[in-house]
Amino acid sequence: MKIIHIILGFALLSCAIACSQKQEKNYHNKERVNEKKLAFDFGVWITSKKEKKNAEYAAEFKKYKDGGIDEILINTNTDPKELERLVPIATKEGLKVHAWIMAVNRPGDTVALKHPEWYQVSREGKSCFDTRPYVDYYQWLCPTREASRNHILGLVEGLSKVEGIESVHLDYIRFPDIFLPIGLLPKYNLVQDTEMAEYDFCYCDACVNAFEKIHHKNPRESKNTAIDMEWKNFRLNAIKALVDDAYKIVHSNNKKLTAAVFPYPEMADHMVRQRWDKWNIDEVYPMIYHGFYNEEIDWIGYATKQGVTDLKGKDVGVNTGVYLPPFTSNEELKEAILLAKENGAKGVTFFDGPQLTDEYLKTIRETKALFSK
């Protein structure tokens, strides 16, 4: 009888332990599910002002955090010292910080302007140094020429050494627009049915010589560069090589590499020679600015899904970028957020800080609360 009681005692004890482990497992699983629900970040792009006081930034950053924002992407005009000033203020308010850099387009770069040969040249034969496509701040450096690409990478390295940042965030990591977004064409009184020579880059000696070495032909002599796939691919690869080198530099300093990119890879390829699904990158922030393309809000979901699908199997996060001015109501903004999430984005980022009204922040905060239920 004693043996039977002992066996029964062990059985009951084992059952209790098993039940306890199961409950603990379920508890931890529930925790993981809740963490997954909360793993949807909201960000905002901002440009710093050196004259703005620390206390003013603390109040601004607190407003963002209270409104549901998790991270800020700060353009300090590639100034590490300014970034060092702002990081502790932002992190104290609970915000993650990314160092936003205009990479290939370098307007007002005092070092680059001393080297006219560093700038991209159009098929028309004109340099961005003194003849700028579309707008005066389009001052694009050649991503192939060793000196200019090393200059860009040096700036990336400087930012990546700043303590406390999450990533170096590449912007304008592409060629100038061979095709503008359709919604912007009237502003420039343009019709772009073909690849126009004045907007087709880069035909500098460094690019042409490097291409000739590989393919034994000169793109300047091509009768139709629009259908020369090797020439197009050469430029896609020039940007990829620059990103991949930046990735190595940034990771060597224990930071991530992120980038603001055109809406989805095929579109980016067509418009600005940018194929971001092939890059070594940690996260992308596709600028799905529906108003630029005369699209409705549901296009935000469509374009998000295209990027997420193209990145399938890669450990690269997609943060949908939205441009606030076209929105006419809080309901539209909420719809955009939900569409991004439903189509696989890990977050939504807003352009830009000054456009985030109190009402919009209230909408973001309330929508974010839905994700934790």
Short mmCIF file of C-alpha atoms in Angstrom, two decimals:
data_model
loop_
_atom_site.label_atom_id
_atom_site.label_comp_id
_atom_site.label_asym_id
_atom_site.label_seq_id
_atom_site.Cartn_x
_atom_site.Cartn_y
_atom_site.Cartn_z
CA MET A 1 0.00 0.00 0.00
CA LYS A 2 2.85 2.36 0.87
CA ILE A 3 4.35 1.74 -2.56
CA ILE A 4 1.02 2.54 -4.23
CA HIS A 5 0.73 5.77 -2.21
CA ILE A 6 4.28 6.73 -3.16
CA ILE A 7 3.58 6.06 -6.85
CA LEU A 8 0.35 8.06 -6.69
CA GLY A 9 2.20 10.87 -4.91
CA PHE A 10 4.84 11.01 -7.62
CA ALA A 11 2.15 10.95 -10.32
CA LEU A 12 0.27 13.82 -8.71
CA LEU A 13 3.51 15.78 -8.23
CA SER A 14 4.52 15.21 -11.87
CA CYS A 15 1.07 16.32 -13.01
CA ALA A 16 1.31 19.47 -10.89
CA ILE A 17 4.77 20.27 -12.26
CA ALA A 18 3.59 19.64 -15.82
CA CYS A 19 0.54 21.89 -15.31
CA SER A 20 2.72 24.57 -13.77
CA GLN A 21 5.19 24.39 -16.70
CA LYS A 22 2.33 24.52 -19.17
CA GLN A 23 0.87 27.57 -17.45
CA GLU A 24 4.30 29.22 -17.38
CA LYS A 25 4.79 28.39 -21.07
CA ASN A 26 1.38 29.80 -21.93
CA TYR A 27 2.19 32.91 -19.90
CA HIS A 28 5.46 33.44 -21.76
CA ASN A 29 3.78 32.73 -25.10
CA LYS A 30 1.17 35.33 -24.22
CA GLU A 31 3.95 37.76 -23.37
CA ARG A 32 5.59 37.12 -26.75
CA VAL A 33 2.29 37.63 -28.55
CA ASN A 34 1.79 40.92 -26.72
CA GLU A 35 5.34 41.97 -27.59
CA LYS A 36 4.64 41.13 -31.21
CA LYS A 37 1.47 43.21 -31.13
CA LEU A 38 3.44 46.15 -29.78
CA ALA A 39 6.30 45.77 -32.26
CA PHE A 40 4.96 48.43 -34.62
CA ASP A 41 7.00 51.61 -34.44
CA PHE A 42 6.07 55.14 -35.36
CA GLY A 43 8.75 57.56 -36.51
CA VAL A 44 9.17 61.08 -37.80
CA TRP A 45 11.76 62.80 -39.98
CA ILE A 46 13.02 66.15 -38.65
CA THR A 47 15.72 68.66 -39.57
CA SER A 48 17.72 70.17 -36.73
CA LYS A 49 18.34 73.85 -36.13
CA LYS A 50 21.54 74.73 -34.31
CA GLU A 51 20.01 77.90 -32.87
CA LYS A 52 17.23 75.89 -31.22
CA LYS A 53 17.82 75.46 -27.50
CA ASN A 54 18.02 72.12 -25.68
CA ALA A 55 14.92 72.91 -23.62
CA GLU A 56 12.94 73.55 -26.81
CA TYR A 57 14.04 70.20 -28.21
CA ALA A 58 13.16 68.45 -24.95
CA ALA A 59 9.62 69.84 -25.19
CA GLU A 60 9.35 68.85 -28.87
CA PHE A 61 10.60 65.34 -28.24
CA LYS A 62 8.27 64.90 -25.27
CA LYS A 63 5.36 65.93 -27.48
CA TYR A 64 6.32 63.28 -30.02
CA LYS A 65 6.70 60.58 -27.37
CA ASP A 66 3.39 61.46 -25.72
CA GLY A 67 1.80 61.28 -29.19
CA GLY A 68 2.92 57.70 -29.79
CA ILE A 69 6.15 58.36 -31.70
CA ASP A 70 8.95 55.88 -31.01
CA GLU A 71 11.84 57.16 -33.12
CA ILE A 72 13.14 60.29 -34.81
CA LEU A 73 15.29 60.48 -37.91
CA ILE A 74 17.35 63.65 -37.60
CA ASN A 75 19.00 65.54 -40.44
CA THR A 76 21.85 67.53 -38.87
CA ASN A 77 23.38 68.38 -42.27
CA THR A 78 25.87 65.60 -41.57
CA ASP A 79 27.22 67.29 -38.45
CA PRO A 80 28.21 64.69 -35.81
CA LYS A 81 28.56 67.37 -33.12
CA GLU A 82 24.98 68.52 -33.57
CA LEU A 83 23.86 64.90 -33.48
CA GLU A 84 25.81 64.37 -30.24
CA ARG A 85 23.92 67.30 -28.73
CA LEU A 86 20.49 65.96 -29.64
CA VAL A 87 20.84 62.23 -28.96
CA PRO A 88 20.83 62.42 -25.14
CA ILE A 89 17.87 64.83 -25.17
CA ALA A 90 15.86 62.48 -27.36
CA THR A 91 16.82 59.28 -25.54
CA LYS A 92 15.93 60.86 -22.20
CA GLU A 93 12.41 61.32 -23.60
CA GLY A 94 12.35 57.66 -24.65
CA LEU A 95 12.94 58.14 -28.39
CA LYS A 96 15.31 56.16 -30.59
CA VAL A 97 17.51 58.29 -32.87
CA HIS A 98 18.63 57.70 -36.45
CA ALA A 99 21.24 59.85 -38.19
CA TRP A 100 19.60 60.99 -41.43
CA ILE A 101 22.08 61.89 -44.19
CA MET A 102 21.63 63.18 -47.72
CA ALA A 103 24.08 60.76 -49.29
CA VAL A 104 24.63 61.08 -53.05
CA ASN A 105 22.84 64.41 -53.38
CA ARG A 106 25.04 66.75 -51.35
CA PRO A 107 23.71 70.32 -51.58
CA GLY A 108 26.09 72.92 -50.21
CA ASP A 109 28.80 70.41 -49.33
CA THR A 110 31.79 72.73 -48.81
CA VAL A 111 34.33 69.94 -49.29
CA ALA A 112 32.76 68.55 -52.45
CA LEU A 113 32.34 71.99 -54.02
CA LYS A 114 36.12 72.30 -54.11
CA HIS A 115 36.17 69.33 -56.52
CA PRO A 116 34.04 70.01 -59.61
CA GLU A 117 35.09 66.67 -61.10
CA TRP A 118 33.24 64.82 -58.32
CA TYR A 119 29.81 65.76 -59.65
CA GLN A 120 27.53 63.73 -61.89
CA VAL A 121 27.29 64.60 -65.57
CA SER A 122 24.12 64.32 -67.66
CA ARG A 123 23.80 62.65 -71.04
CA GLU A 124 23.62 66.21 -72.35
CA GLY A 125 27.19 66.66 -71.06
CA LYS A 126 26.36 69.11 -68.26
CA SER A 127 27.62 68.74 -64.69
CA CYS A 128 25.53 69.01 -61.52
CA PHE A 129 28.33 71.22 -60.25
CA ASP A 130 26.92 74.19 -62.15
CA THR A 131 23.86 72.93 -64.07
CA ARG A 132 21.37 71.37 -61.69
CA PRO A 133 18.36 69.33 -62.81
CA TYR A 134 14.93 70.45 -61.59
CA VAL A 135 16.04 72.42 -58.51
CA ASP A 136 19.13 74.26 -57.31
CA TYR A 137 19.73 71.85 -54.41
CA TYR A 138 20.24 68.92 -56.79
CA GLN A 139 24.02 68.68 -56.47
CA TRP A 140 24.70 65.02 -57.07
CA LEU A 141 28.07 63.35 -56.53
CA CYS A 142 29.29 60.49 -58.69
CA PRO A 143 28.91 57.14 -56.86
CA THR A 144 31.54 55.52 -59.10
CA ARG A 145 34.46 57.95 -58.84
CA GLU A 146 36.72 56.82 -55.99
CA ALA A 147 37.24 60.25 -54.40
CA SER A 148 33.58 61.25 -54.33
CA ARG A 149 32.30 57.89 -53.09
CA ASN A 150 35.01 57.87 -50.38
CA HIS A 151 33.84 61.31 -49.32
CA ILE A 152 30.28 60.02 -48.91
CA LEU A 153 31.46 56.95 -47.01
CA GLY A 154 33.61 59.12 -44.75
CA LEU A 155 30.55 61.17 -43.79
CA VAL A 156 28.65 57.95 -43.08
CA GLU A 157 31.47 56.73 -40.87
CA GLY A 158 31.55 59.98 -38.90
CA LEU A 159 27.85 59.73 -38.08
CA SER A 160 28.08 56.02 -37.26
CA LYS A 161 30.56 56.75 -34.47
CA VAL A 162 28.10 58.90 -32.54
CA GLU A 163 27.09 57.07 -29.37
CA GLY A 164 23.45 56.30 -28.81
CA ILE A 165 22.11 56.30 -32.38
CA GLU A 166 20.21 53.34 -33.78
CA SER A 167 21.29 53.68 -37.40
CA VAL A 168 22.77 55.82 -40.11
CA HIS A 169 19.79 56.60 -42.32
CA LEU A 170 20.67 57.09 -46.00
CA ASP A 171 18.55 59.44 -48.09
CA TYR A 172 19.03 60.42 -51.75
CA ILE A 173 20.88 57.15 -52.15
CA ARG A 174 20.19 56.98 -55.88
CA PHE A 175 20.62 58.88 -59.13
CA PRO A 176 18.66 62.03 -60.04
CA ASP A 177 15.08 61.41 -61.15
CA ILE A 178 15.01 60.22 -64.74
CA PHE A 179 11.24 60.39 -64.24
CA LEU A 180 9.58 62.67 -61.70
CA PRO A 181 6.50 61.51 -59.78
CA ILE A 182 3.57 62.23 -62.06
CA GLY A 183 1.96 64.60 -59.58
CA LEU A 184 5.03 66.88 -59.65
CA LEU A 185 5.32 67.25 -63.43
CA PRO A 186 2.96 70.25 -63.71
CA LYS A 187 5.10 72.14 -61.18
CA TYR A 188 8.01 71.95 -63.60
CA ASN A 189 5.88 72.27 -66.74
CA LEU A 190 7.23 68.95 -67.97
CA VAL A 191 6.03 65.96 -69.96
CA GLN A 192 8.31 62.94 -69.45
CA ASP A 193 7.31 60.25 -71.91
CA THR A 194 10.93 59.31 -72.61
CA GLU A 195 14.28 59.37 -70.82
CA MET A 196 15.32 62.98 -71.42
CA ALA A 197 19.04 63.67 -71.84
CA GLU A 198 19.16 66.55 -69.32
CA TYR A 199 17.82 64.26 -66.56
CA ASP A 200 19.81 61.11 -67.43
CA PHE A 201 22.95 60.58 -65.27
CA CYS A 202 25.88 59.83 -64.88
CA TYR A 203 28.05 60.14 -67.98
CA CYS A 204 31.22 61.43 -66.34
CA ASP A 205 34.59 60.03 -67.40
CA ALA A 206 34.83 57.79 -64.32
CA CYS A 207 31.47 56.10 -65.05
CA VAL A 208 32.04 55.78 -68.77
CA ASN A 209 35.56 54.39 -68.37
CA ALA A 210 34.48 51.87 -65.71
CA PHE A 211 31.58 50.73 -67.89
CA GLU A 212 33.76 50.42 -71.01
CA LYS A 213 36.23 48.29 -69.09
CA ILE A 214 33.47 45.76 -68.37
CA HIS A 215 31.29 45.93 -71.48
CA HIS A 216 33.63 47.31 -74.20
CA LYS A 217 31.20 50.00 -75.36
CA ASN A 218 30.66 53.67 -74.68
CA PRO A 219 27.19 54.69 -73.44
CA ARG A 220 27.70 58.19 -74.87
CA GLU A 221 27.59 56.59 -78.31
CA SER A 222 24.44 54.55 -77.68
CA LYS A 223 21.49 55.28 -79.98
CA ASN A 224 19.00 54.44 -77.23
CA THR A 225 20.35 54.23 -73.67
CA ALA A 226 16.82 53.54 -72.35
CA ILE A 227 17.00 49.97 -73.65
CA ASP A 228 20.67 49.36 -72.82
CA MET A 229 20.19 47.03 -69.86
CA GLU A 230 23.91 46.72 -69.12
CA TRP A 231 24.23 50.49 -68.79
CA LYS A 232 21.18 50.68 -66.56
CA ASN A 233 22.40 47.77 -64.45
CA PHE A 234 25.84 49.37 -64.13
CA ARG A 235 24.24 52.34 -62.40
CA LEU A 236 22.03 50.18 -60.19
CA ASN A 237 25.17 48.32 -59.14
CA ALA A 238 27.08 51.55 -58.47
CA ILE A 239 24.47 52.52 -55.86
CA LYS A 240 24.34 48.98 -54.46
CA ALA A 241 28.13 48.93 -54.05
CA LEU A 242 28.01 52.25 -52.19
CA VAL A 243 25.25 50.98 -49.86
CA ASP A 244 27.05 47.68 -49.26
CA ASP A 245 30.25 49.51 -48.31
CA ALA A 246 28.28 51.80 -45.99
CA TYR A 247 26.73 48.69 -44.41
CA LYS A 248 30.18 47.33 -43.54
CA ILE A 249 31.31 50.64 -42.07
CA VAL A 250 28.19 51.20 -40.00
CA HIS A 251 28.13 47.64 -38.67
CA SER A 252 31.79 47.88 -37.70
CA ASN A 253 30.65 50.65 -35.34
CA ASN A 254 27.79 48.49 -33.99
CA LYS A 255 25.03 50.50 -35.64
CA LYS A 256 22.41 49.59 -38.22
CA LEU A 257 22.04 50.89 -41.75
CA THR A 258 18.64 52.14 -42.88
CA ALA A 259 17.49 54.12 -45.89
CA ALA A 260 14.68 56.27 -47.25
CA VAL A 261 13.82 54.82 -50.66
CA PHE A 262 11.33 55.17 -53.49
CA PRO A 263 7.95 53.41 -53.04
CA TYR A 264 8.79 49.86 -54.19
CA PRO A 265 11.78 48.27 -55.95
CA GLU A 266 10.48 48.13 -59.54
CA MET A 267 9.28 51.70 -59.34
CA ALA A 268 12.56 52.88 -57.79
CA ASP A 269 14.48 51.05 -60.52
CA HIS A 270 12.46 52.81 -63.23
CA MET A 271 12.47 56.31 -61.76
CA VAL A 272 15.82 56.80 -60.02
CA ARG A 273 18.13 53.80 -60.71
CA GLN A 274 17.56 52.35 -57.24
CA ARG A 275 16.97 48.64 -56.64
CA TRP A 276 16.78 48.51 -52.87
CA ASP A 277 15.62 44.90 -52.52
CA LYS A 278 19.13 43.83 -53.57
CA TRP A 279 21.02 45.89 -50.98
CA ASN A 280 22.75 44.88 -47.77
CA ILE A 281 20.53 46.92 -45.44
CA ASP A 282 18.79 46.46 -42.10
CA GLU A 283 15.59 48.42 -42.68
CA VAL A 284 14.05 50.52 -45.44
CA TYR A 285 11.65 53.43 -45.23
CA PRO A 286 9.89 53.56 -48.62
CA MET A 287 8.48 57.05 -49.20
CA ILE A 288 4.96 56.06 -50.22
CA TYR A 289 3.79 59.61 -50.79
CA HIS A 290 0.48 58.92 -52.52
CA GLY A 291 -0.18 62.57 -53.36
CA PHE A 292 3.01 62.79 -55.44
CA TYR A 293 1.67 60.06 -57.71
CA ASN A 294 -1.96 61.21 -57.92
CA GLU A 295 -2.94 58.03 -56.08
CA GLU A 296 -5.62 57.36 -53.47
CA ILE A 297 -4.88 56.30 -49.91
CA ASP A 298 -5.28 52.58 -50.62
CA TRP A 299 -2.15 52.83 -52.79
CA ILE A 300 -0.18 53.08 -49.54
CA GLY A 301 -1.21 49.51 -48.78
CA TYR A 302 -0.47 48.35 -52.33
CA ALA A 303 3.03 49.85 -52.44
CA THR A 304 3.84 48.59 -48.93
CA LYS A 305 2.89 45.06 -49.95
CA GLN A 306 5.05 45.26 -53.08
CA GLY A 307 8.13 46.10 -51.02
CA VAL A 308 7.39 43.52 -48.32
CA THR A 309 6.89 40.85 -50.99
CA ASP A 310 10.13 41.73 -52.80
CA LEU A 311 12.02 41.43 -49.51
CA LYS A 312 10.47 38.08 -48.59
CA GLY A 313 13.07 35.75 -47.10
CA LYS A 314 15.39 38.63 -46.19
CA ASP A 315 15.76 39.97 -42.69
CA VAL A 316 14.92 43.54 -43.70
CA GLY A 317 12.21 45.59 -42.01
CA VAL A 318 9.86 47.86 -43.97
CA ASN A 319 8.69 51.13 -42.45
CA THR A 320 6.08 52.85 -44.60
CA GLY A 321 6.82 56.54 -45.08
CA VAL A 322 3.81 58.84 -45.46
CA TYR A 323 3.67 62.48 -46.53
CA LEU A 324 1.22 64.36 -44.33
CA PRO A 325 0.05 67.38 -46.39
CA PRO A 326 -2.32 65.42 -48.71
CA PHE A 327 -4.32 64.04 -45.79
CA THR A 328 -7.58 65.86 -45.17
CA SER A 329 -8.68 64.24 -41.91
CA ASN A 330 -7.62 62.16 -38.93
CA GLU A 331 -9.66 59.28 -40.38
CA GLU A 332 -7.54 59.27 -43.54
CA LEU A 333 -4.34 59.19 -41.50
CA LYS A 334 -5.65 56.29 -39.43
CA GLU A 335 -6.61 54.45 -42.63
CA ALA A 336 -3.08 54.89 -43.98
CA ILE A 337 -1.54 53.49 -40.79
CA LEU A 338 -3.85 50.47 -40.79
CA LEU A 339 -3.17 49.80 -44.49
CA ALA A 340 0.58 49.84 -43.88
CA LYS A 341 0.30 47.42 -40.97
CA GLU A 342 -2.11 45.08 -42.74
CA ASN A 343 0.29 44.83 -45.67
CA GLY A 344 3.35 43.86 -43.67
CA ALA A 345 5.07 47.06 -42.56
CA LYS A 346 6.78 47.02 -39.18
CA GLY A 347 6.12 50.70 -38.68
CA VAL A 348 5.04 54.01 -40.18
CA THR A 349 7.18 57.15 -40.43
CA PHE A 350 5.84 60.64 -41.05
CA PHE A 351 7.24 63.50 -43.09
CA ASP A 352 7.82 65.66 -41.29
CA GLY A 353 7.94 66.92 -37.71
CA PRO A 354 6.34 70.35 -38.24
CA GLN A 355 3.38 68.67 -39.99
CA LEU A 356 2.51 66.54 -36.95
CA THR A 357 -0.34 68.52 -35.45
CA ASP A 358 -1.78 67.79 -32.02
CA GLU A 359 -4.76 66.17 -33.73
CA TYR A 360 -2.54 63.91 -35.81
CA LEU A 361 -0.53 62.90 -32.74
CA LYS A 362 -3.78 62.08 -30.94
CA THR A 363 -4.79 59.87 -33.89
CA ILE A 364 -1.40 58.13 -33.87
CA ARG A 365 -1.58 57.51 -30.13
CA GLU A 366 -5.12 56.12 -30.33
CA THR A 367 -4.34 53.93 -33.34
CA LYS A 368 -1.22 52.62 -31.63
CA ALA A 369 -3.32 51.65 -28.59
CA LEU A 370 -5.44 49.42 -30.83
CA PHE A 371 -2.41 47.30 -31.69
CA SER A 372 -1.80 46.31 -28.07
CA LYS A 373 -5.32 44.93 -27.51
#
